[in-house]
Every structure is written in C-alpha cells, then in structure tokens.
Tab-separated table of C-alpha atoms and ligand atoms in Angstrom:
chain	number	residue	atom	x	y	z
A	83	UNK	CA	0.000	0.000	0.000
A	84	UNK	CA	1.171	3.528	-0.756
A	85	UNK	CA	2.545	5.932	2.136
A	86	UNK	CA	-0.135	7.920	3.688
A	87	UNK	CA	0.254	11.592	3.910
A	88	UNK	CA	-0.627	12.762	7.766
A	89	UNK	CA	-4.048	14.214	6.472
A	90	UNK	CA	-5.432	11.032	4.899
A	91	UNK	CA	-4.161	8.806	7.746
A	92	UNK	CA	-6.366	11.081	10.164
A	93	UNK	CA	-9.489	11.186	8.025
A	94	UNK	CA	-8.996	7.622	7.817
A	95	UNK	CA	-9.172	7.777	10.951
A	96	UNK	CA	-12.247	10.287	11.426
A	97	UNK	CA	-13.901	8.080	9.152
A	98	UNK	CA	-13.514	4.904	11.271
A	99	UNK	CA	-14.695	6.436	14.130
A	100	UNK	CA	-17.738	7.966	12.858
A	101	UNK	CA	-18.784	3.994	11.382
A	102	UNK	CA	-17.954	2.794	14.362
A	103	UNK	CA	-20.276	5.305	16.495
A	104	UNK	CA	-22.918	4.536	13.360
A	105	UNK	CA	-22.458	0.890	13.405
A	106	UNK	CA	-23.152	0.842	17.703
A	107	UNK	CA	-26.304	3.186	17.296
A	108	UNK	CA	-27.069	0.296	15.666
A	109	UNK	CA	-27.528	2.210	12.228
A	110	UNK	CA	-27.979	-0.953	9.419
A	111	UNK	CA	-26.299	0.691	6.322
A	112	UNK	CA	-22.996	1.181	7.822
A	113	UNK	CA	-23.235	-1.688	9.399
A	114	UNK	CA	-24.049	-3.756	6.150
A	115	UNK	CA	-21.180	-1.855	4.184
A	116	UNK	CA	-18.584	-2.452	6.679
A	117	UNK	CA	-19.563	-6.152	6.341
A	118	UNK	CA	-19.208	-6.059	2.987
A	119	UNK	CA	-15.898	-4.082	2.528
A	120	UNK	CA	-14.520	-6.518	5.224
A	121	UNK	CA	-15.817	-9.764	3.359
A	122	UNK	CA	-14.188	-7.903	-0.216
A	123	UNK	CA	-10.972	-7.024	2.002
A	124	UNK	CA	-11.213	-3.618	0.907
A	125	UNK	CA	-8.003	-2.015	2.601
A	126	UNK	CA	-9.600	0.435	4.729
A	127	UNK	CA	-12.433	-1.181	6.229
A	128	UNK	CA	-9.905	-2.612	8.493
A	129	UNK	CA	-9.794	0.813	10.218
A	130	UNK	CA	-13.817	0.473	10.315
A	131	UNK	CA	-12.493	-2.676	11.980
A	132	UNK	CA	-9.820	-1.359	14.116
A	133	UNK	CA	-11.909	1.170	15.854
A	134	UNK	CA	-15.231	-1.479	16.777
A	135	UNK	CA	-13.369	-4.096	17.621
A	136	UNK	CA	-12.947	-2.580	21.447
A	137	UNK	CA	-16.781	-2.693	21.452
A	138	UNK	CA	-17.081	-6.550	20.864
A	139	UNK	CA	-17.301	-9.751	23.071
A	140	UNK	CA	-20.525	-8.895	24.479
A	141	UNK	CA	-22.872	-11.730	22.168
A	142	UNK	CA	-23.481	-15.065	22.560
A	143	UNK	CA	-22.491	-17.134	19.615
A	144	UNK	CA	-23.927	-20.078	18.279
A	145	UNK	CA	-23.515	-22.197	15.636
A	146	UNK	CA	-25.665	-24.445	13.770
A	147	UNK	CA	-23.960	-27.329	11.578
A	148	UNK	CA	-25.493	-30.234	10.434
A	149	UNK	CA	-25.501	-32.052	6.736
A	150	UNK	CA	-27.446	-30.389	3.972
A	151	UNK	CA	-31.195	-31.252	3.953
A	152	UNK	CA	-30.843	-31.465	8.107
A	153	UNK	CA	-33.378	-28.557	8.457
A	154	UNK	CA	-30.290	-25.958	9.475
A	155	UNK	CA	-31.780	-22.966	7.967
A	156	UNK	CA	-35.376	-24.070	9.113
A	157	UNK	CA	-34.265	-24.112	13.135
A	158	UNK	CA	-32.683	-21.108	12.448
A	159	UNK	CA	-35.621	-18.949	11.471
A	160	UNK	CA	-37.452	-20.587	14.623
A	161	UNK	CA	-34.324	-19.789	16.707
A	162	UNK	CA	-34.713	-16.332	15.918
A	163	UNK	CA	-38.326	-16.135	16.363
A	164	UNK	CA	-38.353	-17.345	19.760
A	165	UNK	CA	-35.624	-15.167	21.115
A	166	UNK	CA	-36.989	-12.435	19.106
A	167	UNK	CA	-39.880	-13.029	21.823
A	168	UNK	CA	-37.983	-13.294	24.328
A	169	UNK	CA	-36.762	-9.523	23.722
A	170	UNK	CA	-33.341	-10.523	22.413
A	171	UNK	CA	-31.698	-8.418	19.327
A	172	UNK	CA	-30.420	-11.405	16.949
A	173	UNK	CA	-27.686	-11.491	14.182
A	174	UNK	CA	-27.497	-14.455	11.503
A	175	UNK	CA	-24.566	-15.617	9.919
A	176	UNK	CA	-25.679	-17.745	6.941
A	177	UNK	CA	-22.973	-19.104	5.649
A	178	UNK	CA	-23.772	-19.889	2.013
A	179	UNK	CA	-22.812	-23.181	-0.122
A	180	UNK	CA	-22.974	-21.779	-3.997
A	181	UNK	CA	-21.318	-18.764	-5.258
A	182	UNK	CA	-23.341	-15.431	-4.754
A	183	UNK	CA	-24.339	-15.988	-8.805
A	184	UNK	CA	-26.134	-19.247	-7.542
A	185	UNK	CA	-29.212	-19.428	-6.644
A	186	UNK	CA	-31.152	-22.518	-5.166
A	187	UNK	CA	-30.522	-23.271	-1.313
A	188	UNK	CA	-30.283	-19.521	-0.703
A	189	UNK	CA	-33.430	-18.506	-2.307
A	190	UNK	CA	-34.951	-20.758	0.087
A	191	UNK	CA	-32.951	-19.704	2.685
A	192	UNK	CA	-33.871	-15.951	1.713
A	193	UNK	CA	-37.545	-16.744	1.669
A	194	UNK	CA	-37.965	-18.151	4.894
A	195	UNK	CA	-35.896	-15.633	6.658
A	196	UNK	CA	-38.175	-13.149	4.688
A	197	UNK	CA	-40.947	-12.576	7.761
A	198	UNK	CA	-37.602	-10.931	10.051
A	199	UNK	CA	-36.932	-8.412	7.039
A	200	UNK	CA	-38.550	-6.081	8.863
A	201	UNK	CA	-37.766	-6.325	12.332
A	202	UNK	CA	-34.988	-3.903	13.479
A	203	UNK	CA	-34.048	-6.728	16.303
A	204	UNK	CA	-32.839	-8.887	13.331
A	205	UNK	CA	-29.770	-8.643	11.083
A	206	UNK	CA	-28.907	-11.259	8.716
A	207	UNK	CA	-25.860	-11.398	6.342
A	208	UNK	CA	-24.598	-14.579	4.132
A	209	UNK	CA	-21.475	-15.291	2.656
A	210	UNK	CA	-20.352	-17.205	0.189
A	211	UNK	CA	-18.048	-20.051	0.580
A	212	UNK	CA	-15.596	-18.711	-2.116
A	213	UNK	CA	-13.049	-21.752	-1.550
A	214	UNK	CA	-10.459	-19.612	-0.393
A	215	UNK	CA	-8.149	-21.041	2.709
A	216	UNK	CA	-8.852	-19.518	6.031
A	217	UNK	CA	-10.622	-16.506	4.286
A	218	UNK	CA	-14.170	-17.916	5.109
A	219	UNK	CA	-13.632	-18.036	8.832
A	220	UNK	CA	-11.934	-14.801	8.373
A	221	UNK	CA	-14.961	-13.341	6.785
A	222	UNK	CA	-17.249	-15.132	9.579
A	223	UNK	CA	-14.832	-13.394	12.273
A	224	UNK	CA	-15.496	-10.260	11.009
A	225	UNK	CA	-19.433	-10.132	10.236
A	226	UNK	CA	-19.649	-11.784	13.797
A	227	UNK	CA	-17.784	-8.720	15.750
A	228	UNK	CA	-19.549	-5.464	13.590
A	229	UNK	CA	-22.965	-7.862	14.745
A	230	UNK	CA	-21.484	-7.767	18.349
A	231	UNK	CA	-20.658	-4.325	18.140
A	232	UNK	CA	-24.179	-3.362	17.144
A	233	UNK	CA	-25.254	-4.815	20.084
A	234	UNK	CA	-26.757	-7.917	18.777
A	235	UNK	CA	-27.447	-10.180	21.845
A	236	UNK	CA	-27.523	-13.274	20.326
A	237	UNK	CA	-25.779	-14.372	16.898
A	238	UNK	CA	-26.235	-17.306	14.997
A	239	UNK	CA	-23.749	-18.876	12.527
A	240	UNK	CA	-25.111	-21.550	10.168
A	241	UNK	CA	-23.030	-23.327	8.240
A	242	UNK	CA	-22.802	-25.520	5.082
A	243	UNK	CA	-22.254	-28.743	6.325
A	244	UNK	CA	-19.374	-29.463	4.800
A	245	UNK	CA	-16.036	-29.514	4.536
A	246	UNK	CA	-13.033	-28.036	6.192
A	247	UNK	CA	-13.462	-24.263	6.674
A	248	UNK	CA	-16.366	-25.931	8.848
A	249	UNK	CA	-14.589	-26.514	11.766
A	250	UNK	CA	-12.655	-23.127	11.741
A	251	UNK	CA	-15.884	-21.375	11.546
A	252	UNK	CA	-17.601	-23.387	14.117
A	253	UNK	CA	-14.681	-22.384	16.515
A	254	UNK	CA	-16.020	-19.101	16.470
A	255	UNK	CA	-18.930	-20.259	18.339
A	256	UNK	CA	-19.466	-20.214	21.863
A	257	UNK	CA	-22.429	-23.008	21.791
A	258	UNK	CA	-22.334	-25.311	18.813
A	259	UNK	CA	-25.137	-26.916	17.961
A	260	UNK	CA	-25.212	-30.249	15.667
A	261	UNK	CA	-27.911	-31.244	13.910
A	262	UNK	CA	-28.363	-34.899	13.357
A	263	UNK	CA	-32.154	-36.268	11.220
A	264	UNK	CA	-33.240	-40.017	11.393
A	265	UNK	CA	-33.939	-41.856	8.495
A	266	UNK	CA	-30.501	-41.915	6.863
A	267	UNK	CA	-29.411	-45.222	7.743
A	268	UNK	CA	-25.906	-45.310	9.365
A	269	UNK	CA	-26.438	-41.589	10.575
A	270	UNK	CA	-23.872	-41.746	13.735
A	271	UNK	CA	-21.135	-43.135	11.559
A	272	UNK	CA	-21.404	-40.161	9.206
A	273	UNK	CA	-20.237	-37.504	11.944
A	274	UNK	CA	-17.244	-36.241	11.406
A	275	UNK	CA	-14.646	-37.115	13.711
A	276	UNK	CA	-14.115	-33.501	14.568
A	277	UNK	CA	-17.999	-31.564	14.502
A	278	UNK	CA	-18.112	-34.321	17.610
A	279	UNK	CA	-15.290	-32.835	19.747
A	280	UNK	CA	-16.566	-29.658	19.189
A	281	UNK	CA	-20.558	-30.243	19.470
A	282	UNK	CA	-22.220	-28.616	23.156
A	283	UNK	CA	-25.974	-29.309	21.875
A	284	UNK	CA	-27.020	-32.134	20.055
A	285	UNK	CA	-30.308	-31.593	17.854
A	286	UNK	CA	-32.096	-34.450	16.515
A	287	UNK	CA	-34.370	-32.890	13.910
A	288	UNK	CA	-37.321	-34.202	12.416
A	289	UNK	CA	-38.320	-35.392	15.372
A	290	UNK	CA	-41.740	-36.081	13.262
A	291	UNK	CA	-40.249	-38.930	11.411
A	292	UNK	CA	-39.356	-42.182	12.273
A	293	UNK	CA	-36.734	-43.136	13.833
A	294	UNK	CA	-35.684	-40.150	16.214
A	295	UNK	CA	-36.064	-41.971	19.504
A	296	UNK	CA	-33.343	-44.639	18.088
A	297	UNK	CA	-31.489	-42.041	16.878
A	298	UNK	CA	-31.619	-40.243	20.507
A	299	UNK	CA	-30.534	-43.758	21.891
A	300	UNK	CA	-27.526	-44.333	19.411
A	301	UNK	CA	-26.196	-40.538	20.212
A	302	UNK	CA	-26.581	-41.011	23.869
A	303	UNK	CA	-24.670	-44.294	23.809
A	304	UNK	CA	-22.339	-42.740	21.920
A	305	UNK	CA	-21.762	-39.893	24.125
A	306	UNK	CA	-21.652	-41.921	27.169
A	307	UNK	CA	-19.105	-43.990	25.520
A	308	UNK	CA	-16.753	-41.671	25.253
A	309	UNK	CA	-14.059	-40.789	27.607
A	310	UNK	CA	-15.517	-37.454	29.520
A	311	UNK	CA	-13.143	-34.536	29.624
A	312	UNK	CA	-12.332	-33.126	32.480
A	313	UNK	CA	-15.256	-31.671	34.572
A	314	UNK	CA	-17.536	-31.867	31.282
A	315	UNK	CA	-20.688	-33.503	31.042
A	316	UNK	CA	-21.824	-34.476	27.540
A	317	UNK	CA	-23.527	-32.647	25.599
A	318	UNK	CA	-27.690	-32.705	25.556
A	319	UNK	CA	-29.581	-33.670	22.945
A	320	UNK	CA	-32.541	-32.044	22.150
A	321	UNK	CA	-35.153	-33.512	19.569
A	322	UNK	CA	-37.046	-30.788	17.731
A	323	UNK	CA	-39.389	-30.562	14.585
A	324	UNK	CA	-38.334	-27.567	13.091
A	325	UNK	CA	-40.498	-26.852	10.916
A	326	UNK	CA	-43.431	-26.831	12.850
A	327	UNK	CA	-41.333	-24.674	15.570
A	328	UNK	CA	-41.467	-27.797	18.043
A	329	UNK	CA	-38.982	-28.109	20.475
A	330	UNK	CA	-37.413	-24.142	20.491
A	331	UNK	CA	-37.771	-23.814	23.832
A	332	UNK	CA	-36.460	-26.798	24.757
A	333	UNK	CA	-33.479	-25.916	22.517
A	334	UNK	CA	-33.172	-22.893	23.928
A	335	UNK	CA	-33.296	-24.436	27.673
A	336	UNK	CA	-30.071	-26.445	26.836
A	337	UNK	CA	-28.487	-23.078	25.162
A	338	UNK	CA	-28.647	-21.644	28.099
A	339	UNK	CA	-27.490	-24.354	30.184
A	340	UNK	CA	-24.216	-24.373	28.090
A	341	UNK	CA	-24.048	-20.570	28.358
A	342	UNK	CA	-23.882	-20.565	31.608
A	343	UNK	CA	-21.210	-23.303	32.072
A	344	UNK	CA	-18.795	-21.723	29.740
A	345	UNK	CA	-19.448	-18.539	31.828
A	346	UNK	CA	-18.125	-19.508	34.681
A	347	UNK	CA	-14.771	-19.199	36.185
A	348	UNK	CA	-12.527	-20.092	33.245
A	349	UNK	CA	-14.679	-17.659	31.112
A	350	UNK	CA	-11.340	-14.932	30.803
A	351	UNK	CA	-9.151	-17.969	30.162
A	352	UNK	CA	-11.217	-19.469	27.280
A	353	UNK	CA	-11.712	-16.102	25.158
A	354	UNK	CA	-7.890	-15.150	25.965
A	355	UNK	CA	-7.440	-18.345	24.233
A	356	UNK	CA	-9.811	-17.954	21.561
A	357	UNK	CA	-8.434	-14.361	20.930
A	358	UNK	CA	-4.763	-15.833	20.609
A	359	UNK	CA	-5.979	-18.674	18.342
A	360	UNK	CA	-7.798	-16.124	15.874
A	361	UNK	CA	-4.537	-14.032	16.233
A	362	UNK	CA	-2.600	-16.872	15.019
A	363	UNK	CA	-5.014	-18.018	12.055
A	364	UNK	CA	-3.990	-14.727	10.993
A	365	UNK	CA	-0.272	-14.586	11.941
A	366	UNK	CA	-0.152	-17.638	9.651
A	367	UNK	CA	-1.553	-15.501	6.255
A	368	UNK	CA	-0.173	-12.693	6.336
A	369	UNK	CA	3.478	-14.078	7.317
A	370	UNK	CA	2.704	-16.361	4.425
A	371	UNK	CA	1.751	-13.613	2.147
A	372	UNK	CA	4.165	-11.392	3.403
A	373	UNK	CA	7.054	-14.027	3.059
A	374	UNK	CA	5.877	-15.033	0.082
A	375	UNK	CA	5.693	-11.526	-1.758
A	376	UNK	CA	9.137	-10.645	-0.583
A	377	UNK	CA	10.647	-14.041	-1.743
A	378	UNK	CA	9.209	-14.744	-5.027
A	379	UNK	CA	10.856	-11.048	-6.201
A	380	UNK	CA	14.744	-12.208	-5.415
A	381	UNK	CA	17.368	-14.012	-7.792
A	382	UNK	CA	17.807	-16.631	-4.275
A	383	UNK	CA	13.846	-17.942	-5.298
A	384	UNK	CA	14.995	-18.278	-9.239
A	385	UNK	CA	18.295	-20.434	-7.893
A	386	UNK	CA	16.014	-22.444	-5.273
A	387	UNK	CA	13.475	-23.110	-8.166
A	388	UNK	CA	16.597	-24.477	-10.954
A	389	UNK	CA	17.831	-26.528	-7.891
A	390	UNK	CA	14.477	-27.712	-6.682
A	391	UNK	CA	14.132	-28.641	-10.609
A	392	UNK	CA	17.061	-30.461	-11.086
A	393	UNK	CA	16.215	-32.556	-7.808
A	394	UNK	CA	19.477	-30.943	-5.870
A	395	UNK	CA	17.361	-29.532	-3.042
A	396	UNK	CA	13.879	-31.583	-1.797
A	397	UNK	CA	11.063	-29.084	-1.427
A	398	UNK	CA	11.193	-29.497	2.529
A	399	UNK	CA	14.388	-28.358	2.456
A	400	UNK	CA	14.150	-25.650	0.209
A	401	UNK	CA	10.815	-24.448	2.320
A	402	UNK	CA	12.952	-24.858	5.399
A	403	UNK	CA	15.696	-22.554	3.857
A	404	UNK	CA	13.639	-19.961	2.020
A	405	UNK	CA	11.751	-19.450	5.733
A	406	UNK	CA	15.765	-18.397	7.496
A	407	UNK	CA	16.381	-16.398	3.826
A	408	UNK	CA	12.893	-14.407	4.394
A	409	UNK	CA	13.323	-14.681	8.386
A	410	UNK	CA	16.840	-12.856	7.795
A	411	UNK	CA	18.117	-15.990	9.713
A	412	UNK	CA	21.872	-16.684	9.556
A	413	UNK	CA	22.954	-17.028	6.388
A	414	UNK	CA	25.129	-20.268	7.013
A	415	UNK	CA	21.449	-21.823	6.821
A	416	UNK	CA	20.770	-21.229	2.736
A	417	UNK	CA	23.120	-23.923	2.196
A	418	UNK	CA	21.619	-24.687	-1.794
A	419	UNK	CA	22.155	-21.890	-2.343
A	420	UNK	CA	23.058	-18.355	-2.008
B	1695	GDP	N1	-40.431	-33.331	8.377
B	1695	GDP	C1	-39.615	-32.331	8.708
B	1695	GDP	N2	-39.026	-31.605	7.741
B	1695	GDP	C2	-38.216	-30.593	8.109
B	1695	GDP	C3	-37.974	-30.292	9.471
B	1695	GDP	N3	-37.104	-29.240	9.512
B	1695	GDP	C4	-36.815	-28.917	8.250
B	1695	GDP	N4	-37.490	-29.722	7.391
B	1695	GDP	C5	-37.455	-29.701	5.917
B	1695	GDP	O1	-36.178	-30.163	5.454
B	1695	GDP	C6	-35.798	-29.481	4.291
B	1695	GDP	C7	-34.412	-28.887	4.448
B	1695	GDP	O2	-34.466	-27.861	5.410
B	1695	GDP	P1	-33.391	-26.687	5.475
B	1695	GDP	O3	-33.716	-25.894	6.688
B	1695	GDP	O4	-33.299	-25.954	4.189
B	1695	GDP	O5	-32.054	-27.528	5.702
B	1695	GDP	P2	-30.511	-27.026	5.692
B	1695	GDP	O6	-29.964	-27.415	4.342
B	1695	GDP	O7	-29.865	-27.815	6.765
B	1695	GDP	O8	-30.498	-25.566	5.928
B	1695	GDP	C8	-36.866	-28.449	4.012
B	1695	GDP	O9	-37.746	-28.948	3.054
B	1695	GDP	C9	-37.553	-28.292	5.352
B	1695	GDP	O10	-38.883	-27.883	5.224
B	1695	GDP	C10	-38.634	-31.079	10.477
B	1695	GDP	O11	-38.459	-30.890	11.677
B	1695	GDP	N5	-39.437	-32.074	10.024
B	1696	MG	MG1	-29.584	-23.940	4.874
C-alpha cells in the first residue's frame, strides 16, 4: 500500500470512528457496508475494523452445523423467532454453499428468513463459501464482531455442512449446535470425527419422522461412551421438529445451560485463548503472504526453483531454507544456495 500523507491517515481515521459510532447506534447501512468491505478485504475497512473491535465480546455465539437437507436454515428462522420473543436483538450468519451468482438453497434460505426483514431486532448477512483457505472463517470473524458491536445479543452462525473451513468457523462459536435427522441409515457413523469434539448441543431434527427416539438412543450411547473430559458432562440432545417450531424452547433451555457453564470461572481464560488462536489463524496468512511476496521477487527464489528442478534440493528443504532467507536468519542456513 502507498505511504499515507498525515491528512489522509487522520481522516482515515475520522472516518472509522464515525462507522464505528454509526455501526453501535445500531444504524444498518454502515453496518451492512462495513460487512461487505470486510468480506471484499477492501483495505480500509480494516480501520472500520480497528476502531469497533474494542466494542465486541458482548454476544453469545452459536452455531448451527449439520448435513445439507438437516433442516439448518429451518431451526434457524425458529431460533430467531423465539428469542426475538424473548426480547433478544439477533444477528445471523448464513454461511452460504454456492457462489453469490447461484441461486437454489439460498433462495430458500432468503424466503424463509423473509418474515424478520422487517424487524430492526434482526440482522442477517450470508457469505459465500468462495473456496479460499482460512478466508471464510476470516470473513465469519469479522461479520460476527460489527454484529457484536451493534449490540446484537444473540448471533447465529449456520453453516454448510461441509467440509473443512467448517470446523474453523464453528470455533467461532461459543455453543455449537449439531444437527443430526433419522432416516438416513448409518447416521452416527457419518459424523465427522471432529464436529463431535466440538458439538455442546445435540439436535435431533425431524423429530416427526421415524426413527428419532433410536437415533436419541444411538447418540446417547455414543456420548456416554466416550471418555468425559475433564469436569464436562456431555452434551444434551434435544429432539425438535423444526419446521413446525417444536422443540425451540427446549433448545433454547439447553443453550442456556451451556451458556452458563462456559461462563463460569474459566470464562477470561477461554476467550484469551480464543483471541490468541484467531490471532494466530492470521499470523499464519499474512506471514505467508508477506514471506511469500518478498521471496518470489529475489534471484535466491529463481536459484532455489533451478535446484528444486534439477532434484538438488527436496522441497522441505528448500521451504525450510527460504523461511531463514525471508526470516533474515543466519545465512550459514541457505546452504543450496546463495
Ligand atoms: N419433516 C420435517 N421436515 C423438516 C424439518 N425441519 C426442516 N425440514 C425440511 O427439510 C428441508 C431442508 O431444510 P433446510 O432448513 O433448508 O435444511 P438445511 O440445508 O440444513 O439448511 C426443508 O424442506 C424443510 O422444510 C422437520 O423438523 N421435520
Ligand atoms: Mg440452509
């Protein structure tokens, strides 16, 4: 980026404050562009960013995962409805599956969430799963704290369902909420390994269909089963039929429950921690990028390449050596070459 003269750096700086006053009046079009501009990376909604961020860590964030089809969106729009009666300000998070040129799921998705369009209390935002590494729980991040900031009580992230990104995302959540629906056979064996460290709340949805009380059984067996962690009890599970809005306060009950747990004593230890992880995620791009940018530009990454080519160097090596070159470790270490 170029230099900033003194007068730009302090209207950028004007600037930031005045969204950030806007965007905790709760005002929904500076809000909504800051989300944007921080989804597209535009360079200097990171100020916008910069000057909330001291106003976040006030919501309660949940997220919703669960396979495609498992009635995600559909508990979602319930979710909000009932806190919405209980007097709580929500924010949704809809993380979406297709590109934003798609159309499909998030039509549906749009639809339903339609009736809360109007309600001031409710802000929803969705983001497209562009494929890019650590960007989408980057993006989530973000969206998440200007939500926060706006005083949001509540916010909800629902996810895809799939993939990797998933479990980054879902670490942004306080209470994480799995969705599991009978009728698919083999259900428990298709959880992924990971969703069930990180699960607080089973759902069983669908709760009309058959098979929910075996499925109930199978995931309390399963949970019992497994070796407790210290001081933790497993998770509830909750059955609900979400689209007839059965079960919310139930749901809700168990919410709570976990709320309140993670609230307790260890409650500055745990967001420390989550604080420090984010901070690394990040550490990791942009010394990545960083590195990368300044390494690619030398004659040392044309030499590594010819060596790496001719099979003088392995690429573990070479990584290994490139990281001292860019690190401006000793130079005894870039041993290919120099
Ligand atoms: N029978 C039944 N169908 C449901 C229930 N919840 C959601 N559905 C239906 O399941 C389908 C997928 O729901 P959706 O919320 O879009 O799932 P998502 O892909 O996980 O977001 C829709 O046709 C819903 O109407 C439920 O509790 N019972
Ligand atoms: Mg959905």
């Amino acid at each position: 980026m170029k230099a900033k003269s003194p007068a730009e750096a302090i209207d950028r700086q004007g600037w930031a404050a005045s969204v950030a006053e806007a965007v905790r009046r709760g005002e929904v079009g500076p809000a909504a562009r800051l989300m944007r501009d921080l989804d597209d990376e535009i360079p200097g909604a990171r100020d916008g960013r910069r000057a909330l961020f001291p106003y976040t860590g006030r919501a309660h964030v949940i997220g919703i995962t669960g396979a495609p089809g498992a009635g995600k969106s559909t508990l979602t729009d319930q979710l909000v409805a009932a806190y919405r009666e209980r007097g709580k300000t929500v924010g949704v998070v809809a993380i979406d599956p297709s590109s934003p040129f798609g159309g499909g799921a998030i039509l549906g998705d749009r639809i339903r969430m339609q009736r809360h369009s109007t309600d001031p209390g409710v802000f929803v935002r969705s983001l497209a799963t562009r494929g890019h590494l650590g960007g989408l729980s980057r993006s989530t991040g973000d969206v998440v704290d200007v939500m926060d900031a706006a005083g949001k009580d509540v916010i909800i992230i629902e996810t895809v369902g799939v993939g990797q990104d998933e479990l980054d995302v879902m670490r942004i959540a306080h209470t994480t909420v799995v969705i599991q629906v009978p009728g698919l056979g083999d259900d428990i064996q298709a959880i992924k390994a990971g969703i069930l460290e990180i699960a607080n709340v089973f759902v069983v949805n669908k709760a009309d269909l058959d098979g929910a009380d075996t499925l109930v059984h199978q995931l309390s067996a399963m949970l019992h089963a497994r070796a407790p962690r210290e001081g933790m009890s497993p998770p509830e599970i909750i059955k609900t039929d979400a689209s007839r809005g059965n079960g919310m306060g139930q749901l809700m009950a168990a919410i709570d429950r976990h709320r309140e747990k993670v609230r307790g004593d260890d409650w500055a230890t745990r967001e420390n921690r989550r604080l420090e992880r984010r901070f690394l995620e990040h550490l990791r791009d942009v010394l990545y990028e960083r590195g990368r940018a300044r390494l690619v530009r030398t004659s040392y990454y044309d030499k590594l390449m010819s060596a790496l080519a001719s099979r003088a160097v392995d690429p573990y090596t070479a990584a290994d050596e490139a990281a001292s070159k860019v690190l401006g470790e000793d130079r005894e270490r870039w041993k290919t070459c120099k």
